[in-house]
mmCIF file of C-alpha atoms in Angstrom:
data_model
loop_
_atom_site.group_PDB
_atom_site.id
_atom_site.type_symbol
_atom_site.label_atom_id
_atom_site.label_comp_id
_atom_site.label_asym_id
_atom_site.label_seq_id
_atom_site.Cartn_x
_atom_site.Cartn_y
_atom_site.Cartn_z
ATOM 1 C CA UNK A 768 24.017 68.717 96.263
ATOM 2 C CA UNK A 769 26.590 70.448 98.700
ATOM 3 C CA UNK A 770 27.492 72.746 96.193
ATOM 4 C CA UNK A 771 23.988 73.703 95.040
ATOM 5 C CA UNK A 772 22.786 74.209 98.921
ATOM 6 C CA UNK A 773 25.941 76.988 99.201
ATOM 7 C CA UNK A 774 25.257 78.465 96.353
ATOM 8 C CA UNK A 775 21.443 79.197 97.094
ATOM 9 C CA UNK A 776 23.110 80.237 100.914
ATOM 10 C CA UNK A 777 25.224 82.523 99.249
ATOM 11 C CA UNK A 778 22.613 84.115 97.007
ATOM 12 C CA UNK A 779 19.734 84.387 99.531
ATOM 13 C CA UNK A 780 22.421 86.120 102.004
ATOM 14 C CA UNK A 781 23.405 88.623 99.718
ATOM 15 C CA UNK A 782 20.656 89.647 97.843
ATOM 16 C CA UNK A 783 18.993 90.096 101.857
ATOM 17 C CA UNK A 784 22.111 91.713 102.861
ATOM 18 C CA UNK A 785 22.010 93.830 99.568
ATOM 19 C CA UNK A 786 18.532 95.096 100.734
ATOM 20 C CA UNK A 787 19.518 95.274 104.282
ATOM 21 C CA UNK A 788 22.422 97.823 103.567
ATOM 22 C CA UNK A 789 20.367 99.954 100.671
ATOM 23 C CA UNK A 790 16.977 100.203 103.341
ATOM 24 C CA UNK A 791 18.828 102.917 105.409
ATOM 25 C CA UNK A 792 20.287 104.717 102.850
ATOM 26 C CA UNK A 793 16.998 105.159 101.210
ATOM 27 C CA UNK A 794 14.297 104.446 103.061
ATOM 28 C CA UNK A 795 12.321 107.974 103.081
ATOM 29 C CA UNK A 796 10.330 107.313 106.514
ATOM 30 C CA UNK A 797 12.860 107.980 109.009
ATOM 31 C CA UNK A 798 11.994 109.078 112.771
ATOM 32 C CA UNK A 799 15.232 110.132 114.344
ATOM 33 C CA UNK A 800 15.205 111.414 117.827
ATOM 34 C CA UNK A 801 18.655 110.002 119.164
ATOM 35 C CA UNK A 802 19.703 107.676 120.207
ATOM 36 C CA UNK A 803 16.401 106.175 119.008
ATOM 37 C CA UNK A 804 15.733 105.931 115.616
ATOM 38 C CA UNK A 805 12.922 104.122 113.636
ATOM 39 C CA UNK A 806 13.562 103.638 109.666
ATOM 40 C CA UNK A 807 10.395 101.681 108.085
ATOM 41 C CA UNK A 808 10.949 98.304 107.232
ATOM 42 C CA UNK A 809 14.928 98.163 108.200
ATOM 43 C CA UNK A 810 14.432 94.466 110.187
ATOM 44 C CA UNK A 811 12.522 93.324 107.296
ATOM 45 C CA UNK A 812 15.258 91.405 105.760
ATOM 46 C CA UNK A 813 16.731 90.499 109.080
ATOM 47 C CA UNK A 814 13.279 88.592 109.830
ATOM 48 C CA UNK A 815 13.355 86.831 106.091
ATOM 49 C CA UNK A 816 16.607 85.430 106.997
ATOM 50 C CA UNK A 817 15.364 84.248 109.956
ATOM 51 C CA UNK A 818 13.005 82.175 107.813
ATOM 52 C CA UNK A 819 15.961 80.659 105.952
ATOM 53 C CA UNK A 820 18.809 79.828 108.483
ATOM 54 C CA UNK A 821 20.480 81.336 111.143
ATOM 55 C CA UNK A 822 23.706 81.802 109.712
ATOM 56 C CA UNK A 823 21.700 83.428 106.934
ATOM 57 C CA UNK A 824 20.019 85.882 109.594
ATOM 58 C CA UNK A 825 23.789 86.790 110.925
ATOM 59 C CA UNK A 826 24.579 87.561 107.845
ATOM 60 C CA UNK A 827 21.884 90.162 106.844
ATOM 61 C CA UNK A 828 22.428 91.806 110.341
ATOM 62 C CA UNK A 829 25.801 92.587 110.130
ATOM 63 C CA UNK A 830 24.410 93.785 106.584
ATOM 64 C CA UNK A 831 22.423 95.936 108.205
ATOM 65 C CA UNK A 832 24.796 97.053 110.486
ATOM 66 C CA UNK A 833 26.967 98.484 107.392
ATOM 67 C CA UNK A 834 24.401 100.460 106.277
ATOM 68 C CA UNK A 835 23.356 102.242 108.760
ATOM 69 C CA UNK A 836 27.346 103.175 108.780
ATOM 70 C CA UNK A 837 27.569 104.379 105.029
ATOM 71 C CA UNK A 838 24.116 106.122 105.568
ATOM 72 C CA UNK A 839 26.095 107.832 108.238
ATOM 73 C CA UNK A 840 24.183 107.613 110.938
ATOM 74 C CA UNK A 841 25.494 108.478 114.754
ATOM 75 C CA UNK A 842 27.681 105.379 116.262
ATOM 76 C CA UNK A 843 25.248 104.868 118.519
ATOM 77 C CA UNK A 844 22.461 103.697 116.213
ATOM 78 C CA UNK A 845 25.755 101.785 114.003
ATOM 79 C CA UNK A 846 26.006 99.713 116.789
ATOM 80 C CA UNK A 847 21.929 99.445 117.984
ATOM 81 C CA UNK A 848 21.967 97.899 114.556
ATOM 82 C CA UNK A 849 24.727 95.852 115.038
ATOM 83 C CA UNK A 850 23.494 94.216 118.419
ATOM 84 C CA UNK A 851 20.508 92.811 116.030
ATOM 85 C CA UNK A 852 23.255 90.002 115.471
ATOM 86 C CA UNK A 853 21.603 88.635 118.824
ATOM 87 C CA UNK A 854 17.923 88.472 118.293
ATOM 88 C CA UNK A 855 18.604 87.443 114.867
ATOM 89 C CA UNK A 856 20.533 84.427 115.567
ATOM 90 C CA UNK A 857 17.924 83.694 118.787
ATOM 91 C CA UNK A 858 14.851 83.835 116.289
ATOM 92 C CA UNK A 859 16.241 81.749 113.655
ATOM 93 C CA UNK A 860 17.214 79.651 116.246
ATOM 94 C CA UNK A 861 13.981 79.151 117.064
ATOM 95 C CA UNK A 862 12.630 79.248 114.193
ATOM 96 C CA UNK A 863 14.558 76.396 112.264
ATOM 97 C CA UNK A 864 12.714 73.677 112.808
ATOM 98 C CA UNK A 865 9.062 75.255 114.022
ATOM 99 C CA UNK A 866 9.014 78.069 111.375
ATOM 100 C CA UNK A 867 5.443 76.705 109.310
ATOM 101 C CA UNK A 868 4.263 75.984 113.082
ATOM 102 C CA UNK A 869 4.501 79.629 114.485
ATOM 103 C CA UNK A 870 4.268 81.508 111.047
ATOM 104 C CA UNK A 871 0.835 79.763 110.465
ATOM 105 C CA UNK A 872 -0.576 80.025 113.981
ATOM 106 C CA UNK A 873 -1.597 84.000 114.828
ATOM 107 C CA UNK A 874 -1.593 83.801 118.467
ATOM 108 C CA UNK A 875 1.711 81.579 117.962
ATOM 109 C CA UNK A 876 3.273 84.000 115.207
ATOM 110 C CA UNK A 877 2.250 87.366 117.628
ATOM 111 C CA UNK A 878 3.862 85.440 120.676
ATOM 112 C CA UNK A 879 6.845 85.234 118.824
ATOM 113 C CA UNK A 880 7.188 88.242 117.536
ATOM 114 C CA UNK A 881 6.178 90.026 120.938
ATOM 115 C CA UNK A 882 9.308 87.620 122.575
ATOM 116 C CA UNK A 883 11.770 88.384 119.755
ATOM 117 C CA UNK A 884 10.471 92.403 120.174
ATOM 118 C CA UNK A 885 11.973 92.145 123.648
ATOM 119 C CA UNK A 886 15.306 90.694 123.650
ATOM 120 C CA UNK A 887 15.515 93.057 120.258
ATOM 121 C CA UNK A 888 15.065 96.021 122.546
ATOM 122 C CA UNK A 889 16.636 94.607 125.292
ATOM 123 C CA UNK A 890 19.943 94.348 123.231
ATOM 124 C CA UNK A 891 19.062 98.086 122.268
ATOM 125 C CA UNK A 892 18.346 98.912 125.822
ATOM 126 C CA UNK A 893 21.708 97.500 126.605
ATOM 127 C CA UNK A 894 24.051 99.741 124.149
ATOM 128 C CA UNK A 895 22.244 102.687 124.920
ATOM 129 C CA UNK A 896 22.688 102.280 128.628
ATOM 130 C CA UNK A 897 26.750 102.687 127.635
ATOM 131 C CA UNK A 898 26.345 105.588 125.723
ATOM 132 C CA UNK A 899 23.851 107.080 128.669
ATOM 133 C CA UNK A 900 26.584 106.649 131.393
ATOM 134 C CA UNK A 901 29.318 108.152 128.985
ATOM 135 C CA UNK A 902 30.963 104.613 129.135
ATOM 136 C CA UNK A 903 32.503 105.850 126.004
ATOM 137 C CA UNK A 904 33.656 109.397 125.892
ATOM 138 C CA UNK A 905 31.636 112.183 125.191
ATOM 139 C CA UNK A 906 28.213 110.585 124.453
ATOM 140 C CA UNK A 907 26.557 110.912 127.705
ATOM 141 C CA UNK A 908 22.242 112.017 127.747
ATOM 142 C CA UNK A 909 21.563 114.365 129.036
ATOM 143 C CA UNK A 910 17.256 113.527 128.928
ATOM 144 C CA UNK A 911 16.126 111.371 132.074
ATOM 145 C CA UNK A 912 17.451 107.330 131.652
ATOM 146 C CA UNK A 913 13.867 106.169 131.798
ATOM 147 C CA UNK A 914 12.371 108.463 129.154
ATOM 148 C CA UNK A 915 15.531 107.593 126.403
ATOM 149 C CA UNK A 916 16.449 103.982 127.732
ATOM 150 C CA UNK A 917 13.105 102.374 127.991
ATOM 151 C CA UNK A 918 10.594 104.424 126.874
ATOM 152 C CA UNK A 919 12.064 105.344 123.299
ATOM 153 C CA UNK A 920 14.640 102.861 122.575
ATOM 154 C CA UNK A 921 13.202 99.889 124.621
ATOM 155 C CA UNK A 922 9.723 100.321 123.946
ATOM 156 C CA UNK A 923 9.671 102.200 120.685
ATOM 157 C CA UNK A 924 12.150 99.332 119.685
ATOM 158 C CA UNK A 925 9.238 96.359 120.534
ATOM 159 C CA UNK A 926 6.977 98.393 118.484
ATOM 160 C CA UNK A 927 9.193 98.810 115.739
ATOM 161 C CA UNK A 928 9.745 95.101 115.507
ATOM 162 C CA UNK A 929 6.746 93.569 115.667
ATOM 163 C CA UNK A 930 5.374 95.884 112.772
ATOM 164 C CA UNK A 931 8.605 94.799 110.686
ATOM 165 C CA UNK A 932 7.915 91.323 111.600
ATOM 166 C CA UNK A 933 4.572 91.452 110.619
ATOM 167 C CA UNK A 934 5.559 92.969 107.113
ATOM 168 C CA UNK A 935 8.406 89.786 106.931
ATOM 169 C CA UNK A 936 5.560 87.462 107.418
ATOM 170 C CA UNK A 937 3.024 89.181 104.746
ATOM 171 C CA UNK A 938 5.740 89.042 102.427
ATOM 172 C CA UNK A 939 6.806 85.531 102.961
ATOM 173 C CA UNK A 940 3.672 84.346 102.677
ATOM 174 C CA UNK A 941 2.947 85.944 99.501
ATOM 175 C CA UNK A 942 5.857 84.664 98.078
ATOM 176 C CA UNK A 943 3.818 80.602 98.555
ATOM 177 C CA UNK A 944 5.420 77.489 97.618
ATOM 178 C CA UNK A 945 8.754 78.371 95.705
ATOM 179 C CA UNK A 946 9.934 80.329 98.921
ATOM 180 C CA UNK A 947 9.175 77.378 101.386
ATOM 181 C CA UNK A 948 10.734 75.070 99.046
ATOM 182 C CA UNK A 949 13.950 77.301 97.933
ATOM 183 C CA UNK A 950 14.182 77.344 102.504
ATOM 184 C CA UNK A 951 13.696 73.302 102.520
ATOM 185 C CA UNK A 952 16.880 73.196 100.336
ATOM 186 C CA UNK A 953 18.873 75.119 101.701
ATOM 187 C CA UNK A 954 17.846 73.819 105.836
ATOM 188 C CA UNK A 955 19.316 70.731 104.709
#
């Protein structure tokens, strides 16, 4: 039984992390206005893995992370996406042993999201803020600290998430029965 379990790990991490890495690459609605940037559906497998485990959700964000580097994106977004380690791990988390509770409940499921929105663009908030004050050489702003820090990466970033989580959630719910069982298995 130990064996099946990390074998089903294995294969739900990398065919999420698989998806995680192309999304970026080839995702064709992109709004870049850096340091923010907003690619359609790049949390989505970040949030399915949340369904699954949390070592799962890890993972697919360090997945996600590579992508945005081979998509060659600026070092600044590289390393927005890598700080989605955090609320990944948080969420799933969270969501390990309550997942059917808050998935099935909107208020509960919008709550969630909204909470998971903010330390996602918190984290954000947080590398930005180095790159503002030209912590590391040669990336300083120059727009106003409120209008790029909060407004379009904090903000824009809550946004963002809560429309990727709510595409997550369609999906997994679409997916019924063999989905919630294949994420029984492998939670035990």
């Amino acid at each position: 039984m130990i064996k099946k379990t990390n074998t089903l790990k294995l294969t739900v991490s990398a065919l999420l992390t698989a998806i995680a890495i192309v999304i970026p690459m080839v995702m064709p609605v992109r709004i870049l206005i850096e340091p923010a940037s907003f690619t359609l559906a790049s949390h989505v497998p970040i949030f399915l893995a949340m369904f699954f485990s949390p070592g799962i959700a890890v993972a697919v964000s360090i997945g996600s992370a590579v992508g945005f580097l081979l998509a060659s994106f600026p070092i600044v977004i590289v390393l927005r996406a890598l700080s989605h380690v955090v609320f990944a791990y948080i969420g799933a988390k969270i969501l390990y042993n309550r997942r059917e509770e808050i998935l099935s409940s909107p208020a509960k499921s919008t709550a969630f999201s909204f909470g998971i929105g903010i330390l996602h663009g918190g984290a954000e908030m947080l590398i930005v803020s180095l790159f503002f004050f030209g912590i590391f050489p040669g990336t300083a702003y120059t727009e106003g600290f409120f209008y790029v820090v909060f407004l379009l990466v904090g903000v824009g970033t809550i946004v963002h998430s809560m429309v990727d989580f709510l595409l997550a959630q369609f999906i997994w719910k679409s997916m019924g029965d063999r989905v919630l069982n294949l994420s029984k298995k492998i939670q035990k």
